[in-house]
Each structure stands twice: as structure tokens, then as C-alpha cells.
Amino acid sequence: MSSILFEIRDNIAFITLNRPDKLNAFNREMALLLQNRLDECASLHEIRAVYITGMGKAFSAGQDLGEVVDPNGPGMDRMLSEHYNPIVTRIRNLPKPVVAAVGGVAAGAGANIALCCDIVVAAQSASFIQAFSKIGLIPDSGGTYFLPRLVGWQKAAGIAMLGDKIGAAEAERMGMIYKVYENDDFPGASRALASVLAQLPTHALALTKHALNYSAVNSLEAQLLLEDELQQKAAATHDYKEGVQAFLGKRPPVFKGE
Ligand code: LHQ
């Protein structure tokens, strides 16, 4: 059985991290497979939303620590540059919405891969742990970039240094994630969210994502210019015309992602 399951249904790519006996910890094979699948998500026109989740009781426990001490393993110097950084940049550059559906613990790189997705939802019993300090490392996989932007400097410093286990409800309260669902509702509600995203104007969502990516580093002036440029692109799409026609015709729009 592959360590990454992949299925396309109703314009959604469902990606499942699949090493449940290791809490879906990443080894090299799983990291490279995930990269390949994210490339497919970018290139296949029929995919209009991506849904990443974990098999079993965890989202992911981050790096497989068995591989770290394996003399035949990839070695520390390749793990970020070849495994995690390419995953994070692929998710951020993917011109489609990416949902992280966190059903259990998300620790270390597993937490930060979830947090770099566009919309993070979690089951009530899920949790997020910046486990790095516990083993003498620093938050990676974008943790030092996304965490302070999501929750503010103080909370980020505390969470990163102490390695606290943050429950889903607290994560939602502090703005680390978008929404928490009751455990029983979580699978259906999180898939329904992906389904809504897959029916929205895909290009406009991609341009929104692009603008949000730049808002982290741009001045107001630069961001206003970027919004102007991207809005021209959005206005040139079929979906924009459809949205306006549907509004004027008092009917629901049918967006094609074109
Ligand atoms: C695991 C793991 C795991 C292997 C649970 N590996 N087996 C980047 C660059 C280079 C180097 C290092 O890393 C990185 C990025 C990173 O991600 S660093 C952070 C690595 N992750 C961690 O330090 C988290 C380690 N795991 C834990 O602290 C706990 O397992 C958590 C809090 C996630 C869950 O605790 P429990 O629910 O109590 O589960 P458990 O500890 O009993 O784990 C269940 C099984 O999964 C167990 O195996 P076993 O054979 O005894 O049933 C664990 O050994 C295995 N497992 N995480 N990262």
C-alpha cells in the first residue's frame, strides 16, 4: 500500500498521508510521493480543490525519527531542501485551494505542512504540536514564517519554544486554523468544504491565494498595485462573466473554473 493515497472525485483531489502505524510520520518516500501528487494537482485541469488528510488517528507526527538515525537514511542535510521545503512551496504556489483536514495530532513538520495550507480545519479531538524543541530542533517546514503571521509573535514564540500541545478549539480561537468540527461531523463537513471550494471560480481563488502570499511581504502600495493587476486577470475569466450574469438573472452561478 502506498504511503500516499490519491483519488480524484468531483473535481477534488483527495490526498491521504498513509503510514498510520507511524502516525503518518514522513519518510523520504512519502515526502517525494506527496511532491509528485501536488504536481499532478497543479497540472490537471479537472482538479479544482485539494484535500489533504491523514489515515487513522493522526494527521502526521512529522519527520519519521527512525529515518533520522538510519545510517542509510537520506541525512539531515537533505531533509529540508529535498523533502519539506518543496512540499511547502508546492502547496503555496498551487493555483488551487488546498484544505488540510486534521483529524488527530499534527506534530513537527506534520503541523507546519497543515498550517501552510489555505484552509485548515480540524476535528474537536485534534491537536497541533511544534514538537521540535523537545528534540533540540527549530520549527521548520515554514513554521517560523506561518506561525507568527497566524497567531502573532508572542503566541508563536511560546508555542514554538515550549512545544505545547494546542487543542483544536484553542487553535481556532487564536486564529491558527479556520474551523473546528465535532468529531462525528468532521469527515463530512471537511469534505463538504472542499466540495464548495471546488465549485467556486477557481481562477479567482488562485489569484486570491497569490495576493495573500504577497500580502505577507508587500507594502500597502505594492499590494494595491498587485490587486489591480490580478483583478484585471479575474475580470477576463469566463467565471466572472457567469457570476455577473447569474446575479443579474437572479439565478445561482455555474462556475467552470475557466
Ligand atoms: C513515530 C513518530 C515519529 C517515528 C510517532 N517517527 N515514529 C526535519 C528535518 C530533520 C530532522 C528531523 O525532523 C524534521 C522535521 C520534524 O518533523 S521534527 C519533529 C519530529 N516529530 C516529533 O518529534 C514527534 C514525535 N512523536 C510524538 O511526540 C508523539 O508520537 C505524538 C505527540 C505525535 C503522539 O503521541 P501519542 O498519541 O502518545 O502516540 P505514540 O507516541 O504512542 O505514537 C504511536 C506510534 O507512532 C509509536 O510507535 P509504536 O510502534 O510504539 O506504536 C511511535 O513510536 C510512532 N511515532 N511519531 N515522528
mmCIF file with all atom_site columns, C-alpha atoms and ligand atoms in Angstrom, residues 19-26 57-58 60-68 75-81 83-84 105-112 127 129-135 137-141 165, ligand 1:
data_model
loop_
_atom_site.group_PDB
_atom_site.id
_atom_site.type_symbol
_atom_site.label_atom_id
_atom_site.label_alt_id
_atom_site.label_comp_id
_atom_site.label_asym_id
_atom_site.label_entity_id
_atom_site.label_seq_id
_atom_site.pdbx_PDB_ins_code
_atom_site.Cartn_x
_atom_site.Cartn_y
_atom_site.Cartn_z
_atom_site.occupancy
_atom_site.B_iso_or_equiv
_atom_site.pdbx_formal_charge
_atom_site.auth_seq_id
_atom_site.auth_comp_id
_atom_site.auth_asym_id
_atom_site.auth_atom_id
_atom_site.pdbx_PDB_model_num
ATOM   1   C CA  . ARG A 1 19  ? 1.536  5.429  7.365  1.00 0.00 ? 19  ARG A CA  1
ATOM   2   C CA  . PRO A 1 20  ? -0.969 5.069  10.205 1.00 0.00 ? 20  PRO A CA  1
ATOM   3   C CA  . ASP A 1 21  ? 1.202  2.752  12.353 1.00 0.00 ? 21  ASP A CA  1
ATOM   4   C CA  . LYS A 1 22  ? 3.785  5.600  12.491 1.00 0.00 ? 22  LYS A CA  1
ATOM   5   C CA  . LEU A 1 23  ? 1.121  8.296  12.895 1.00 0.00 ? 23  LEU A CA  1
ATOM   6   C CA  . ASN A 1 24  ? 1.760  9.191  9.238  1.00 0.00 ? 24  ASN A CA  1
ATOM   7   C CA  . ALA A 1 25  ? 5.307  10.332 10.011 1.00 0.00 ? 25  ALA A CA  1
ATOM   8   C CA  . PHE A 1 26  ? 7.173  11.373 6.865  1.00 0.00 ? 26  PHE A CA  1
ATOM   9   C CA  . LYS A 1 57  ? -5.870 8.655  14.289 1.00 0.00 ? 57  LYS A CA  1
ATOM   10  C CA  . ALA A 1 58  ? -3.255 11.266 13.294 1.00 0.00 ? 58  ALA A CA  1
ATOM   11  C CA  . SER A 1 60  ? 1.053  13.451 10.767 1.00 0.00 ? 60  SER A CA  1
ATOM   12  C CA  . ALA A 1 61  ? 3.704  13.187 13.506 1.00 0.00 ? 61  ALA A CA  1
ATOM   13  C CA  . GLY A 1 62  ? 6.251  14.994 11.285 1.00 0.00 ? 62  GLY A CA  1
ATOM   14  C CA  . GLN A 1 63  ? 9.586  13.505 10.379 1.00 0.00 ? 63  GLN A CA  1
ATOM   15  C CA  . ASP A 1 64  ? 9.961  9.755  10.916 1.00 0.00 ? 64  ASP A CA  1
ATOM   16  C CA  . LEU A 1 65  ? 12.562 9.811  13.663 1.00 0.00 ? 65  LEU A CA  1
ATOM   17  C CA  . GLY A 1 66  ? 13.611 6.265  12.819 1.00 0.00 ? 66  GLY A CA  1
ATOM   18  C CA  . GLU A 1 67  ? 14.821 7.515  9.430  1.00 0.00 ? 67  GLU A CA  1
ATOM   19  C CA  . VAL A 1 68  ? 16.834 10.291 11.105 1.00 0.00 ? 68  VAL A CA  1
ATOM   20  C CA  . GLY A 1 75  ? 20.720 12.525 6.074  1.00 0.00 ? 75  GLY A CA  1
ATOM   21  C CA  . MET A 1 76  ? 19.854 15.763 7.812  1.00 0.00 ? 76  MET A CA  1
ATOM   22  C CA  . ASP A 1 77  ? 21.329 17.967 5.098  1.00 0.00 ? 77  ASP A CA  1
ATOM   23  C CA  . ARG A 1 78  ? 18.775 16.779 2.507  1.00 0.00 ? 78  ARG A CA  1
ATOM   24  C CA  . MET A 1 79  ? 15.628 16.594 4.598  1.00 0.00 ? 79  MET A CA  1
ATOM   25  C CA  . LEU A 1 80  ? 14.549 20.203 4.399  1.00 0.00 ? 80  LEU A CA  1
ATOM   26  C CA  . SER A 1 81  ? 15.883 21.021 0.945  1.00 0.00 ? 81  SER A CA  1
ATOM   27  C CA  . HIS A 1 83  ? 11.630 16.799 1.395  1.00 0.00 ? 83  HIS A CA  1
ATOM   28  C CA  . TYR A 1 84  ? 9.805  19.521 3.270  1.00 0.00 ? 84  TYR A CA  1
ATOM   29  C CA  . VAL A 1 105 ? -2.430 15.013 16.144 1.00 0.00 ? 105 VAL A CA  1
ATOM   30  C CA  . ALA A 1 106 ? -0.307 17.143 13.787 1.00 0.00 ? 106 ALA A CA  1
ATOM   31  C CA  . ALA A 1 107 ? 3.241  17.434 15.132 1.00 0.00 ? 107 ALA A CA  1
ATOM   32  C CA  . GLY A 1 108 ? 6.527  18.897 13.913 1.00 0.00 ? 108 GLY A CA  1
ATOM   33  C CA  . ALA A 1 109 ? 6.697  19.133 10.137 1.00 0.00 ? 109 ALA A CA  1
ATOM   34  C CA  . GLY A 1 110 ? 3.256  17.499 10.104 1.00 0.00 ? 110 GLY A CA  1
ATOM   35  C CA  . ALA A 1 111 ? 1.809  20.516 11.926 1.00 0.00 ? 111 ALA A CA  1
ATOM   36  C CA  . ASN A 1 112 ? 3.538  23.019 9.683  1.00 0.00 ? 112 ASN A CA  1
ATOM   37  C CA  . SER A 1 127 ? -4.130 18.904 18.238 1.00 0.00 ? 127 SER A CA  1
ATOM   38  C CA  . ILE A 1 129 ? 2.372  20.421 18.468 1.00 0.00 ? 129 ILE A CA  1
ATOM   39  C CA  . GLN A 1 130 ? 5.528  22.268 17.489 1.00 0.00 ? 130 GLN A CA  1
ATOM   40  C CA  . ALA A 1 131 ? 7.443  19.244 18.724 1.00 0.00 ? 131 ALA A CA  1
ATOM   41  C CA  . PHE A 1 132 ? 10.830 20.479 17.519 1.00 0.00 ? 132 PHE A CA  1
ATOM   42  C CA  . SER A 1 133 ? 12.220 21.978 20.734 1.00 0.00 ? 133 SER A CA  1
ATOM   43  C CA  . LYS A 1 134 ? 11.576 18.676 22.521 1.00 0.00 ? 134 LYS A CA  1
ATOM   44  C CA  . ILE A 1 135 ? 14.256 17.061 20.353 1.00 0.00 ? 135 ILE A CA  1
ATOM   45  C CA  . LEU A 1 137 ? 15.475 21.401 16.698 1.00 0.00 ? 137 LEU A CA  1
ATOM   46  C CA  . ILE A 1 138 ? 13.856 24.587 15.437 1.00 0.00 ? 138 ILE A CA  1
ATOM   47  C CA  . PRO A 1 139 ? 10.424 24.766 13.781 1.00 0.00 ? 139 PRO A CA  1
ATOM   48  C CA  . ASP A 1 140 ? 10.838 24.059 10.083 1.00 0.00 ? 140 ASP A CA  1
ATOM   49  C CA  . SER A 1 141 ? 8.591  23.494 7.077  1.00 0.00 ? 141 SER A CA  1
ATOM   50  C CA  . LYS A 1 165 ? 0.045  20.696 22.680 1.00 0.00 ? 165 LYS A CA  1
HETATM 51  C C1  . LHQ B 2 .   ? 6.668  7.799  15.325 1.00 0.00 ? 1   LHQ B C1  1
HETATM 52  C C2  . LHQ B 2 .   ? 6.714  9.179  15.254 1.00 0.00 ? 1   LHQ B C2  1
HETATM 53  C C3  . LHQ B 2 .   ? 7.738  9.780  14.516 1.00 0.00 ? 1   LHQ B C3  1
HETATM 54  C C4  . LHQ B 2 .   ? 8.533  7.683  14.018 1.00 0.00 ? 1   LHQ B C4  1
HETATM 55  C C5  . LHQ B 2 .   ? 5.027  8.623  16.464 1.00 0.00 ? 1   LHQ B C5  1
HETATM 56  N N1  . LHQ B 2 .   ? 8.632  8.995  13.917 1.00 0.00 ? 1   LHQ B N1  1
HETATM 57  N N2  . LHQ B 2 .   ? 7.580  7.061  14.708 1.00 0.00 ? 1   LHQ B N2  1
HETATM 58  C C6  . LHQ B 2 .   ? 13.142 17.957 9.850  1.00 0.00 ? 1   LHQ B C6  1
HETATM 59  C C7  . LHQ B 2 .   ? 14.468 17.795 9.486  1.00 0.00 ? 1   LHQ B C7  1
HETATM 60  C C8  . LHQ B 2 .   ? 15.290 16.793 10.028 1.00 0.00 ? 1   LHQ B C8  1
HETATM 61  C C9  . LHQ B 2 .   ? 15.133 16.042 11.051 1.00 0.00 ? 1   LHQ B C9  1
HETATM 62  C C10 . LHQ B 2 .   ? 14.049 15.957 11.894 1.00 0.00 ? 1   LHQ B C10 1
HETATM 63  O O1  . LHQ B 2 .   ? 12.829 16.459 11.626 1.00 0.00 ? 1   LHQ B O1  1
HETATM 64  C C11 . LHQ B 2 .   ? 12.406 17.398 10.815 1.00 0.00 ? 1   LHQ B C11 1
HETATM 65  C C12 . LHQ B 2 .   ? 11.043 17.815 10.968 1.00 0.00 ? 1   LHQ B C12 1
HETATM 66  C C13 . LHQ B 2 .   ? 10.254 17.290 12.132 1.00 0.00 ? 1   LHQ B C13 1
HETATM 67  O O2  . LHQ B 2 .   ? 9.126  16.942 11.953 1.00 0.00 ? 1   LHQ B O2  1
HETATM 68  S S1  . LHQ B 2 .   ? 10.972 17.250 13.693 1.00 0.00 ? 1   LHQ B S1  1
HETATM 69  C C14 . LHQ B 2 .   ? 9.669  16.625 14.715 1.00 0.00 ? 1   LHQ B C14 1
HETATM 70  C C15 . LHQ B 2 .   ? 9.511  15.153 14.588 1.00 0.00 ? 1   LHQ B C15 1
HETATM 71  N N3  . LHQ B 2 .   ? 8.330  14.690 15.297 1.00 0.00 ? 1   LHQ B N3  1
HETATM 72  C C16 . LHQ B 2 .   ? 8.294  14.531 16.613 1.00 0.00 ? 1   LHQ B C16 1
HETATM 73  O O3  . LHQ B 2 .   ? 9.209  14.792 17.330 1.00 0.00 ? 1   LHQ B O3  1
HETATM 74  C C17 . LHQ B 2 .   ? 7.015  13.955 17.178 1.00 0.00 ? 1   LHQ B C17 1
HETATM 75  C C18 . LHQ B 2 .   ? 7.277  12.592 17.784 1.00 0.00 ? 1   LHQ B C18 1
HETATM 76  N N4  . LHQ B 2 .   ? 6.029  11.994 18.216 1.00 0.00 ? 1   LHQ B N4  1
HETATM 77  C C19 . LHQ B 2 .   ? 5.417  12.334 19.359 1.00 0.00 ? 1   LHQ B C19 1
HETATM 78  O O4  . LHQ B 2 .   ? 5.823  13.198 20.087 1.00 0.00 ? 1   LHQ B O4  1
HETATM 79  C C20 . LHQ B 2 .   ? 4.158  11.579 19.684 1.00 0.00 ? 1   LHQ B C20 1
HETATM 80  O O5  . LHQ B 2 .   ? 4.159  10.374 18.970 1.00 0.00 ? 1   LHQ B O5  1
HETATM 81  C C21 . LHQ B 2 .   ? 2.871  12.360 19.398 1.00 0.00 ? 1   LHQ B C21 1
HETATM 82  C C22 . LHQ B 2 .   ? 2.726  13.514 20.396 1.00 0.00 ? 1   LHQ B C22 1
HETATM 83  C C23 . LHQ B 2 .   ? 2.842  12.902 17.979 1.00 0.00 ? 1   LHQ B C23 1
HETATM 84  C C24 . LHQ B 2 .   ? 1.649  11.431 19.544 1.00 0.00 ? 1   LHQ B C24 1
HETATM 85  O O6  . LHQ B 2 .   ? 1.719  10.795 20.807 1.00 0.00 ? 1   LHQ B O6  1
HETATM 86  P P1  . LHQ B 2 .   ? 0.795  9.507  21.070 1.00 0.00 ? 1   LHQ B P1  1
HETATM 87  O O7  . LHQ B 2 .   ? -0.573 9.748  20.599 1.00 0.00 ? 1   LHQ B O7  1
HETATM 88  O O8  . LHQ B 2 .   ? 1.011  9.170  22.514 1.00 0.00 ? 1   LHQ B O8  1
HETATM 89  O O9  . LHQ B 2 .   ? 1.366  8.345  20.121 1.00 0.00 ? 1   LHQ B O9  1
HETATM 90  P P2  . LHQ B 2 .   ? 2.708  7.485  20.323 1.00 0.00 ? 1   LHQ B P2  1
HETATM 91  O O10 . LHQ B 2 .   ? 3.829  8.356  20.747 1.00 0.00 ? 1   LHQ B O10 1
HETATM 92  O O11 . LHQ B 2 .   ? 2.393  6.304  21.150 1.00 0.00 ? 1   LHQ B O11 1
HETATM 93  O O12 . LHQ B 2 .   ? 3.000  7.036  18.797 1.00 0.00 ? 1   LHQ B O12 1
HETATM 94  C C25 . LHQ B 2 .   ? 2.318  5.916  18.213 1.00 0.00 ? 1   LHQ B C25 1
HETATM 95  C C26 . LHQ B 2 .   ? 3.318  5.189  17.345 1.00 0.00 ? 1   LHQ B C26 1
HETATM 96  O O13 . LHQ B 2 .   ? 3.792  6.090  16.325 1.00 0.00 ? 1   LHQ B O13 1
HETATM 97  C C27 . LHQ B 2 .   ? 4.543  4.772  18.151 1.00 0.00 ? 1   LHQ B C27 1
HETATM 98  O O14 . LHQ B 2 .   ? 5.007  3.584  17.594 1.00 0.00 ? 1   LHQ B O14 1
HETATM 99  P P3  . LHQ B 2 .   ? 4.794  2.175  18.370 1.00 0.00 ? 1   LHQ B P3  1
HETATM 100 O O15 . LHQ B 2 .   ? 5.454  1.167  17.498 1.00 0.00 ? 1   LHQ B O15 1
HETATM 101 O O16 . LHQ B 2 .   ? 5.385  2.320  19.719 1.00 0.00 ? 1   LHQ B O16 1
HETATM 102 O O17 . LHQ B 2 .   ? 3.294  2.002  18.400 1.00 0.00 ? 1   LHQ B O17 1
HETATM 103 C C28 . LHQ B 2 .   ? 5.540  5.861  17.857 1.00 0.00 ? 1   LHQ B C28 1
HETATM 104 O O18 . LHQ B 2 .   ? 6.875  5.472  18.001 1.00 0.00 ? 1   LHQ B O18 1
HETATM 105 C C29 . LHQ B 2 .   ? 5.219  6.179  16.406 1.00 0.00 ? 1   LHQ B C29 1
HETATM 106 N N5  . LHQ B 2 .   ? 5.607  7.541  16.072 1.00 0.00 ? 1   LHQ B N5  1
HETATM 107 N N6  . LHQ B 2 .   ? 5.678  9.736  15.972 1.00 0.00 ? 1   LHQ B N6  1
HETATM 108 N N7  . LHQ B 2 .   ? 7.827  11.191 14.382 1.00 0.00 ? 1   LHQ B N7  1
#
